[in-house]
Structure formats: C-alpha cells, structure tokens
Amino acid sequence: MKEKVIATVLAIFMIVDAVLSVNAALHAPFPAAVPLGSPAAYLNVYLHVPIAWATYMLFIIGFILAIAYLATGNKKFDKYSELFIYTALVYAFLTLITGSMWAMESWGSAWNWDPRETAVLLLFIAYLVYVAIRYSIRDPERRATVSAVFAIAAFATVPISFLAPYLIHGSLHPTMSNTESFLSHPSTKTYFFSKVFTTVVTAILIPIAIGMRADKKIVTAGALGMFIILIIGALMVMPWGATGRVEAAYFTKGSLKFQFYTANNKIMTHTGGLIITVNGKNITLTTSKGLPKPNFIPVPNFARGTNKTGIVVECCGSKYWPTILGHIVKVSNGKVTVLKPFTVAWTLLTYGIFVPLFVVLMVRRRE
C-alpha cells in the first residue's frame, strides 16, 4: 500500500512540476533589460534556479543521513544517504549543463570559470568520487562507513559553491541581492516559488520512492508524463525560424502608428515607422504586432541602459534599454515576432530527459 501511495504522490508531483515548467517558459515575466543577450533568457530563473536549489537540498539531506548512519549504525540511513546523493548528482549535472547554456546566451560563453560555475563543478567531481568509493569497496559495513565519512567531508563543497559569488569579487553569476527587485516583484513570486516548491519536493520524493520500492508502473507513468510534457514544451519555446538578434531600434517619421507597452503597463504611441537592426541589417517594421507586451519587469541596478534609441522603458527615476533590444526575433513581411532563446528550450529538454530517465532506471534497478 505504501509503495503505491509514494509512487502516486511522486507521479503527481513530476507531472505538476513539468506543467509549471512549461507554463513559466511560455508566460512568466522576465527583466526588461539585461547586461547581455536576450532578456527572455532570464526565464531560466524559473527553471535552472529551482533545479540548483533542489541539488543543494538533496546534498544537505544526504549529508544529514550520513551523520545519522555513523551515529547509529542503522543501515537504512546509509541506503537513503546513498540514494539522495545519487539523485543530487543528477540534479547537479543538470545545474551545470543548463547553467552553461544560459551562460552562453547571457555571458557570451558557455564556460567562464566563474566562481559559482567552478565551485559547482568541483562539488560534482567530489561526489563522483563518492560513487567511485561505493563501487570500489566490497565489504558492506566498511563501504557504508567510508562512504559516510567521505560524504560528510565532501559536503564542504556545498556551502562553498553557494557562497562563491558573495565571497569572490567580480563573479558574473547573479545573486539574491542583485536580483531581489526582480524576484520580489508580485508578478514573479507565484511563478518562482511554486516552481521551487514543486521541483524541490519532486527531487526529495525521488530517492524516497526508490528506497521504498515504489510501484514501478505508477512511477513510470509519472516519468513518462513528465517527459512528454517537457519535450512538447521545449518544442513550443524553441526559436524556430529566427531571423536574428535585435541590435538597435529607432523611430522614423511617417504616418504609421506604433504602440509600445512600458514597464508599468502603460501604452506609448508613436506616429511613424520603426527600424530595427537585426544581425547588422536594418529592417523596417510596418506594424507593432509581435512586439513585447508587459510580461517584463524593470530591475533597478541590474542592467541599466541608455537613451540612444528613443524607445525607453522608465521606472523609479531610471531609464532602461527598450525591451526589444537583445531579443531574438523572427521578422517576416514587416512583422516581428519575439522568440525565446534556445537556452530556455534546452533547460526544458534536458530536465525532461534526464530526470524521468534516472527515475525509471533506478526504480527498475531496485526491483
């Protein structure tokens, strides 16, 4: 009975988490302006960041269980410590590869030896050694003891990786302090914290379900549902047919009327044309259809822009880059469609492949 209950709960959370992931990728707000790349890349705040938080939570629980095993000698603590750490490694791997794709879009390079990047890589390597230890020692009791000791020692990399951007000056990685105005905005809270909750709970339920030998049919159904939803979501947000990235935008005189949404949801009207520069080529738009609507939020002190283009978002006494700048767009017949950058689809894709695959393989292995 317990096996079916935990399997059902896990399956529900996997599907709900997948639905919330796709919903965030399609509809969640993003910063009005960012230092580099597409502002829409920061939709990864709702995708990559919860995965990273789940990684930390799994390692913390694995650490506590390792201490509990050494203190009591109870083999259940060793078993679940192992399962939590194995699951954490999968999430750490996802954190690295989704973060790298986001970095490519927003920092210009997939790997920059940023303090947080480097620290998470070291964390990942340290716990790979944990796996090697478990597979290299045959005696069960000695394996459990040595593994627990190493898990406790390796845990030092967890707080180091979290604190790295705060401790080392010049980190590219956003921190809670410089994204606070974005994450604290009323329109982001529901998306962000609901995603963090479902992602973290799903991650915690996975090793519990594996350890309890949860009903494999129910778990497999949940994993399949998660896979299908996230793959479809990735295909939906993929930047198909992209013309390129907007490098500049300016008004011209004329009779056409263009309407733009400011960050506080007001409409600004301009009579004339709009020319955007995409991949070095000037394109004259004949309609404002497809231009960003107010699903963006000004972020003071995060990415301040200039007033060179004439299309300016204003907030809090500061001016920001227009939201059209930096976006990846598709232009056809004088109409522009703002697309999501590839990094958003990549996160959905990798999350939708690796987590369900890991769950199915581990559940079947523990039969």
mmCIF file with all atom_site columns, C-alpha atoms in Angstrom, residues 182-301:
data_model
loop_
_atom_site.group_PDB
_atom_site.id
_atom_site.type_symbol
_atom_site.label_atom_id
_atom_site.label_alt_id
_atom_site.label_comp_id
_atom_site.label_asym_id
_atom_site.label_entity_id
_atom_site.label_seq_id
_atom_site.pdbx_PDB_ins_code
_atom_site.Cartn_x
_atom_site.Cartn_y
_atom_site.Cartn_z
_atom_site.occupancy
_atom_site.B_iso_or_equiv
_atom_site.pdbx_formal_charge
_atom_site.auth_seq_id
_atom_site.auth_comp_id
_atom_site.auth_asym_id
_atom_site.auth_atom_id
_atom_site.pdbx_PDB_model_num
ATOM 1   C CA . PHE A 1 182 ? 13.025 41.108 -9.866  1.00 0.00 ? 182 PHE A CA 1
ATOM 2   C CA . LEU A 1 183 ? 12.182 38.093 -7.708  1.00 0.00 ? 183 LEU A CA 1
ATOM 3   C CA . SER A 1 184 ? 10.298 40.197 -5.171  1.00 0.00 ? 184 SER A CA 1
ATOM 4   C CA . HIS A 1 185 ? 8.008  41.656 -7.822  1.00 0.00 ? 185 HIS A CA 1
ATOM 5   C CA . PRO A 1 186 ? 4.400  40.483 -7.253  1.00 0.00 ? 186 PRO A CA 1
ATOM 6   C CA . SER A 1 187 ? 4.071  39.037 -10.761 1.00 0.00 ? 187 SER A CA 1
ATOM 7   C CA . THR A 1 188 ? 7.148  36.820 -10.398 1.00 0.00 ? 188 THR A CA 1
ATOM 8   C CA . LYS A 1 189 ? 6.525  35.401 -6.933  1.00 0.00 ? 189 LYS A CA 1
ATOM 9   C CA . THR A 1 190 ? 3.824  32.903 -7.876  1.00 0.00 ? 190 THR A CA 1
ATOM 10  C CA . TYR A 1 191 ? 5.780  31.538 -10.821 1.00 0.00 ? 191 TYR A CA 1
ATOM 11  C CA . PHE A 1 192 ? 9.085  31.349 -8.973  1.00 0.00 ? 192 PHE A CA 1
ATOM 12  C CA . PHE A 1 193 ? 8.114  29.976 -5.580  1.00 0.00 ? 193 PHE A CA 1
ATOM 13  C CA . SER A 1 194 ? 5.587  27.476 -6.938  1.00 0.00 ? 194 SER A CA 1
ATOM 14  C CA . LYS A 1 195 ? 8.314  26.167 -9.236  1.00 0.00 ? 195 LYS A CA 1
ATOM 15  C CA . VAL A 1 196 ? 10.870 25.990 -6.437  1.00 0.00 ? 196 VAL A CA 1
ATOM 16  C CA . PHE A 1 197 ? 8.376  24.112 -4.265  1.00 0.00 ? 197 PHE A CA 1
ATOM 17  C CA . THR A 1 198 ? 7.381  21.502 -6.852  1.00 0.00 ? 198 THR A CA 1
ATOM 18  C CA . THR A 1 199 ? 10.933 20.982 -8.124  1.00 0.00 ? 199 THR A CA 1
ATOM 19  C CA . VAL A 1 200 ? 12.429 20.547 -4.651  1.00 0.00 ? 200 VAL A CA 1
ATOM 20  C CA . VAL A 1 201 ? 9.618  18.276 -3.426  1.00 0.00 ? 201 VAL A CA 1
ATOM 21  C CA . THR A 1 202 ? 9.841  16.174 -6.597  1.00 0.00 ? 202 THR A CA 1
ATOM 22  C CA . ALA A 1 203 ? 13.588 15.819 -6.122  1.00 0.00 ? 203 ALA A CA 1
ATOM 23  C CA . ILE A 1 204 ? 13.178 14.739 -2.488  1.00 0.00 ? 204 ILE A CA 1
ATOM 24  C CA . LEU A 1 205 ? 10.442 12.244 -3.338  1.00 0.00 ? 205 LEU A CA 1
ATOM 25  C CA . ILE A 1 206 ? 12.588 10.502 -5.960  1.00 0.00 ? 206 ILE A CA 1
ATOM 26  C CA . PRO A 1 207 ? 15.125 8.840  -3.595  1.00 0.00 ? 207 PRO A CA 1
ATOM 27  C CA . ILE A 1 208 ? 12.376 8.118  -1.070  1.00 0.00 ? 208 ILE A CA 1
ATOM 28  C CA . ALA A 1 209 ? 10.297 6.347  -3.717  1.00 0.00 ? 209 ALA A CA 1
ATOM 29  C CA . ILE A 1 210 ? 13.323 4.413  -4.957  1.00 0.00 ? 210 ILE A CA 1
ATOM 30  C CA . GLY A 1 211 ? 14.244 3.340  -1.434  1.00 0.00 ? 211 GLY A CA 1
ATOM 31  C CA . MET A 1 212 ? 10.680 2.241  -0.667  1.00 0.00 ? 212 MET A CA 1
ATOM 32  C CA . ARG A 1 213 ? 10.498 0.241  -3.903  1.00 0.00 ? 213 ARG A CA 1
ATOM 33  C CA . ALA A 1 214 ? 7.553  2.290  -5.095  1.00 0.00 ? 214 ALA A CA 1
ATOM 34  C CA . ASP A 1 215 ? 5.144  0.799  -7.603  1.00 0.00 ? 215 ASP A CA 1
ATOM 35  C CA . LYS A 1 216 ? 7.161  0.870  -10.814 1.00 0.00 ? 216 LYS A CA 1
ATOM 36  C CA . LYS A 1 217 ? 4.138  1.140  -13.138 1.00 0.00 ? 217 LYS A CA 1
ATOM 37  C CA . ILE A 1 218 ? 2.822  4.262  -11.424 1.00 0.00 ? 218 ILE A CA 1
ATOM 38  C CA . VAL A 1 219 ? 6.266  5.861  -11.204 1.00 0.00 ? 219 VAL A CA 1
ATOM 39  C CA . THR A 1 220 ? 6.998  5.031  -14.835 1.00 0.00 ? 220 THR A CA 1
ATOM 40  C CA . ALA A 1 221 ? 3.680  6.579  -15.874 1.00 0.00 ? 221 ALA A CA 1
ATOM 41  C CA . GLY A 1 222 ? 4.553  9.760  -13.980 1.00 0.00 ? 222 GLY A CA 1
ATOM 42  C CA . ALA A 1 223 ? 8.028  9.851  -15.509 1.00 0.00 ? 223 ALA A CA 1
ATOM 43  C CA . LEU A 1 224 ? 6.585  9.342  -18.979 1.00 0.00 ? 224 LEU A CA 1
ATOM 44  C CA . GLY A 1 225 ? 4.090  12.144 -18.392 1.00 0.00 ? 225 GLY A CA 1
ATOM 45  C CA . MET A 1 226 ? 6.877  14.458 -17.257 1.00 0.00 ? 226 MET A CA 1
ATOM 46  C CA . PHE A 1 227 ? 8.965  13.531 -20.289 1.00 0.00 ? 227 PHE A CA 1
ATOM 47  C CA . ILE A 1 228 ? 6.145  14.156 -22.781 1.00 0.00 ? 228 ILE A CA 1
ATOM 48  C CA . ILE A 1 229 ? 5.075  17.479 -21.243 1.00 0.00 ? 229 ILE A CA 1
ATOM 49  C CA . LEU A 1 230 ? 8.606  18.884 -21.076 1.00 0.00 ? 230 LEU A CA 1
ATOM 50  C CA . ILE A 1 231 ? 9.572  17.727 -24.569 1.00 0.00 ? 231 ILE A CA 1
ATOM 51  C CA . ILE A 1 232 ? 6.421  19.286 -26.028 1.00 0.00 ? 232 ILE A CA 1
ATOM 52  C CA . GLY A 1 233 ? 7.154  22.437 -24.024 1.00 0.00 ? 233 GLY A CA 1
ATOM 53  C CA . ALA A 1 234 ? 10.717 22.541 -25.353 1.00 0.00 ? 234 ALA A CA 1
ATOM 54  C CA . LEU A 1 235 ? 9.434  22.286 -28.912 1.00 0.00 ? 235 LEU A CA 1
ATOM 55  C CA . MET A 1 236 ? 6.927  25.071 -28.242 1.00 0.00 ? 236 MET A CA 1
ATOM 56  C CA . VAL A 1 237 ? 9.536  27.555 -26.993 1.00 0.00 ? 237 VAL A CA 1
ATOM 57  C CA . MET A 1 238 ? 12.246 26.619 -29.488 1.00 0.00 ? 238 MET A CA 1
ATOM 58  C CA . PRO A 1 239 ? 13.215 29.695 -31.572 1.00 0.00 ? 239 PRO A CA 1
ATOM 59  C CA . TRP A 1 240 ? 12.144 28.192 -34.890 1.00 0.00 ? 240 TRP A CA 1
ATOM 60  C CA . GLY A 1 241 ? 12.858 30.344 -37.943 1.00 0.00 ? 241 GLY A CA 1
ATOM 61  C CA . ALA A 1 242 ? 14.690 33.065 -36.030 1.00 0.00 ? 242 ALA A CA 1
ATOM 62  C CA . THR A 1 243 ? 15.892 35.990 -38.145 1.00 0.00 ? 243 THR A CA 1
ATOM 63  C CA . GLY A 1 244 ? 18.436 37.041 -35.548 1.00 0.00 ? 244 GLY A CA 1
ATOM 64  C CA . ARG A 1 245 ? 19.030 39.286 -32.564 1.00 0.00 ? 245 ARG A CA 1
ATOM 65  C CA . VAL A 1 246 ? 17.903 42.920 -32.326 1.00 0.00 ? 246 VAL A CA 1
ATOM 66  C CA . GLU A 1 247 ? 20.973 45.131 -32.006 1.00 0.00 ? 247 GLU A CA 1
ATOM 67  C CA . ALA A 1 248 ? 19.360 48.565 -32.338 1.00 0.00 ? 248 ALA A CA 1
ATOM 68  C CA . ALA A 1 249 ? 15.953 50.167 -32.764 1.00 0.00 ? 249 ALA A CA 1
ATOM 69  C CA . TYR A 1 250 ? 14.867 53.679 -33.654 1.00 0.00 ? 250 TYR A CA 1
ATOM 70  C CA . PHE A 1 251 ? 11.817 55.626 -34.795 1.00 0.00 ? 251 PHE A CA 1
ATOM 71  C CA . THR A 1 252 ? 11.391 57.327 -38.152 1.00 0.00 ? 252 THR A CA 1
ATOM 72  C CA . LYS A 1 253 ? 8.846  59.853 -39.320 1.00 0.00 ? 253 LYS A CA 1
ATOM 73  C CA . GLY A 1 254 ? 5.754  58.682 -41.143 1.00 0.00 ? 254 GLY A CA 1
ATOM 74  C CA . SER A 1 255 ? 2.049  58.011 -40.852 1.00 0.00 ? 255 SER A CA 1
ATOM 75  C CA . LEU A 1 256 ? 2.049  54.568 -39.233 1.00 0.00 ? 256 LEU A CA 1
ATOM 76  C CA . LYS A 1 257 ? 1.056  54.270 -35.602 1.00 0.00 ? 257 LYS A CA 1
ATOM 77  C CA . PHE A 1 258 ? 3.074  52.058 -33.293 1.00 0.00 ? 258 PHE A CA 1
ATOM 78  C CA . GLN A 1 259 ? 2.085  51.145 -29.780 1.00 0.00 ? 259 GLN A CA 1
ATOM 79  C CA . PHE A 1 260 ? 4.543  50.008 -27.125 1.00 0.00 ? 260 PHE A CA 1
ATOM 80  C CA . TYR A 1 261 ? 3.989  48.837 -23.602 1.00 0.00 ? 261 TYR A CA 1
ATOM 81  C CA . THR A 1 262 ? 6.050  50.445 -20.887 1.00 0.00 ? 262 THR A CA 1
ATOM 82  C CA . ALA A 1 263 ? 7.153  48.524 -17.812 1.00 0.00 ? 263 ALA A CA 1
ATOM 83  C CA . ASN A 1 264 ? 4.258  49.856 -15.752 1.00 0.00 ? 264 ASN A CA 1
ATOM 84  C CA . ASN A 1 265 ? 1.785  48.532 -18.333 1.00 0.00 ? 265 ASN A CA 1
ATOM 85  C CA . LYS A 1 266 ? 1.078  51.882 -19.970 1.00 0.00 ? 266 LYS A CA 1
ATOM 86  C CA . ILE A 1 267 ? 0.798  52.247 -23.723 1.00 0.00 ? 267 ILE A CA 1
ATOM 87  C CA . MET A 1 268 ? 3.071  54.634 -25.586 1.00 0.00 ? 268 MET A CA 1
ATOM 88  C CA . THR A 1 269 ? 2.035  55.607 -29.117 1.00 0.00 ? 269 THR A CA 1
ATOM 89  C CA . HIS A 1 270 ? 4.346  56.833 -31.854 1.00 0.00 ? 270 HIS A CA 1
ATOM 90  C CA . THR A 1 271 ? 3.302  58.061 -35.280 1.00 0.00 ? 271 THR A CA 1
ATOM 91  C CA . GLY A 1 272 ? 5.910  56.972 -37.773 1.00 0.00 ? 272 GLY A CA 1
ATOM 92  C CA . GLY A 1 273 ? 7.976  53.942 -38.618 1.00 0.00 ? 273 GLY A CA 1
ATOM 93  C CA . LEU A 1 274 ? 10.207 51.708 -36.576 1.00 0.00 ? 274 LEU A CA 1
ATOM 94  C CA . ILE A 1 275 ? 13.503 50.374 -37.857 1.00 0.00 ? 275 ILE A CA 1
ATOM 95  C CA . ILE A 1 276 ? 15.283 47.573 -36.053 1.00 0.00 ? 276 ILE A CA 1
ATOM 96  C CA . THR A 1 277 ? 18.773 46.305 -36.733 1.00 0.00 ? 277 THR A CA 1
ATOM 97  C CA . VAL A 1 278 ? 18.943 42.520 -36.768 1.00 0.00 ? 278 VAL A CA 1
ATOM 98  C CA . ASN A 1 279 ? 22.316 40.863 -37.335 1.00 0.00 ? 279 ASN A CA 1
ATOM 99  C CA . GLY A 1 280 ? 23.662 44.056 -38.901 1.00 0.00 ? 280 GLY A CA 1
ATOM 100 C CA . LYS A 1 281 ? 20.736 44.505 -41.287 1.00 0.00 ? 281 LYS A CA 1
ATOM 101 C CA . ASN A 1 282 ? 18.151 47.276 -40.962 1.00 0.00 ? 282 ASN A CA 1
ATOM 102 C CA . ILE A 1 283 ? 14.546 46.115 -41.181 1.00 0.00 ? 283 ILE A CA 1
ATOM 103 C CA . THR A 1 284 ? 11.583 48.487 -41.370 1.00 0.00 ? 284 THR A CA 1
ATOM 104 C CA . LEU A 1 285 ? 8.557  47.290 -39.437 1.00 0.00 ? 285 LEU A CA 1
ATOM 105 C CA . THR A 1 286 ? 5.080  48.149 -40.654 1.00 0.00 ? 286 THR A CA 1
ATOM 106 C CA . THR A 1 287 ? 3.172  47.045 -37.572 1.00 0.00 ? 287 THR A CA 1
ATOM 107 C CA . SER A 1 288 ? 3.706  46.835 -33.839 1.00 0.00 ? 288 SER A CA 1
ATOM 108 C CA . LYS A 1 289 ? 2.269  43.326 -33.819 1.00 0.00 ? 289 LYS A CA 1
ATOM 109 C CA . GLY A 1 290 ? 4.593  40.904 -32.085 1.00 0.00 ? 290 GLY A CA 1
ATOM 110 C CA . LEU A 1 291 ? 6.496  43.499 -30.081 1.00 0.00 ? 291 LEU A CA 1
ATOM 111 C CA . PRO A 1 292 ? 6.916  42.573 -26.405 1.00 0.00 ? 292 PRO A CA 1
ATOM 112 C CA . LYS A 1 293 ? 3.895  43.057 -24.205 1.00 0.00 ? 293 LYS A CA 1
ATOM 113 C CA . PRO A 1 294 ? 4.179  43.819 -20.494 1.00 0.00 ? 294 PRO A CA 1
ATOM 114 C CA . ASN A 1 295 ? 5.416  40.471 -19.252 1.00 0.00 ? 295 ASN A CA 1
ATOM 115 C CA . PHE A 1 296 ? 8.673  42.164 -18.332 1.00 0.00 ? 296 PHE A CA 1
ATOM 116 C CA . ILE A 1 297 ? 9.795  43.895 -15.157 1.00 0.00 ? 297 ILE A CA 1
ATOM 117 C CA . PRO A 1 298 ? 12.276 46.749 -14.728 1.00 0.00 ? 298 PRO A CA 1
ATOM 118 C CA . VAL A 1 299 ? 15.097 45.716 -12.444 1.00 0.00 ? 299 VAL A CA 1
ATOM 119 C CA . PRO A 1 300 ? 16.855 48.675 -10.798 1.00 0.00 ? 300 PRO A CA 1
ATOM 120 C CA . ASN A 1 301 ? 20.635 48.302 -10.508 1.00 0.00 ? 301 ASN A CA 1
#
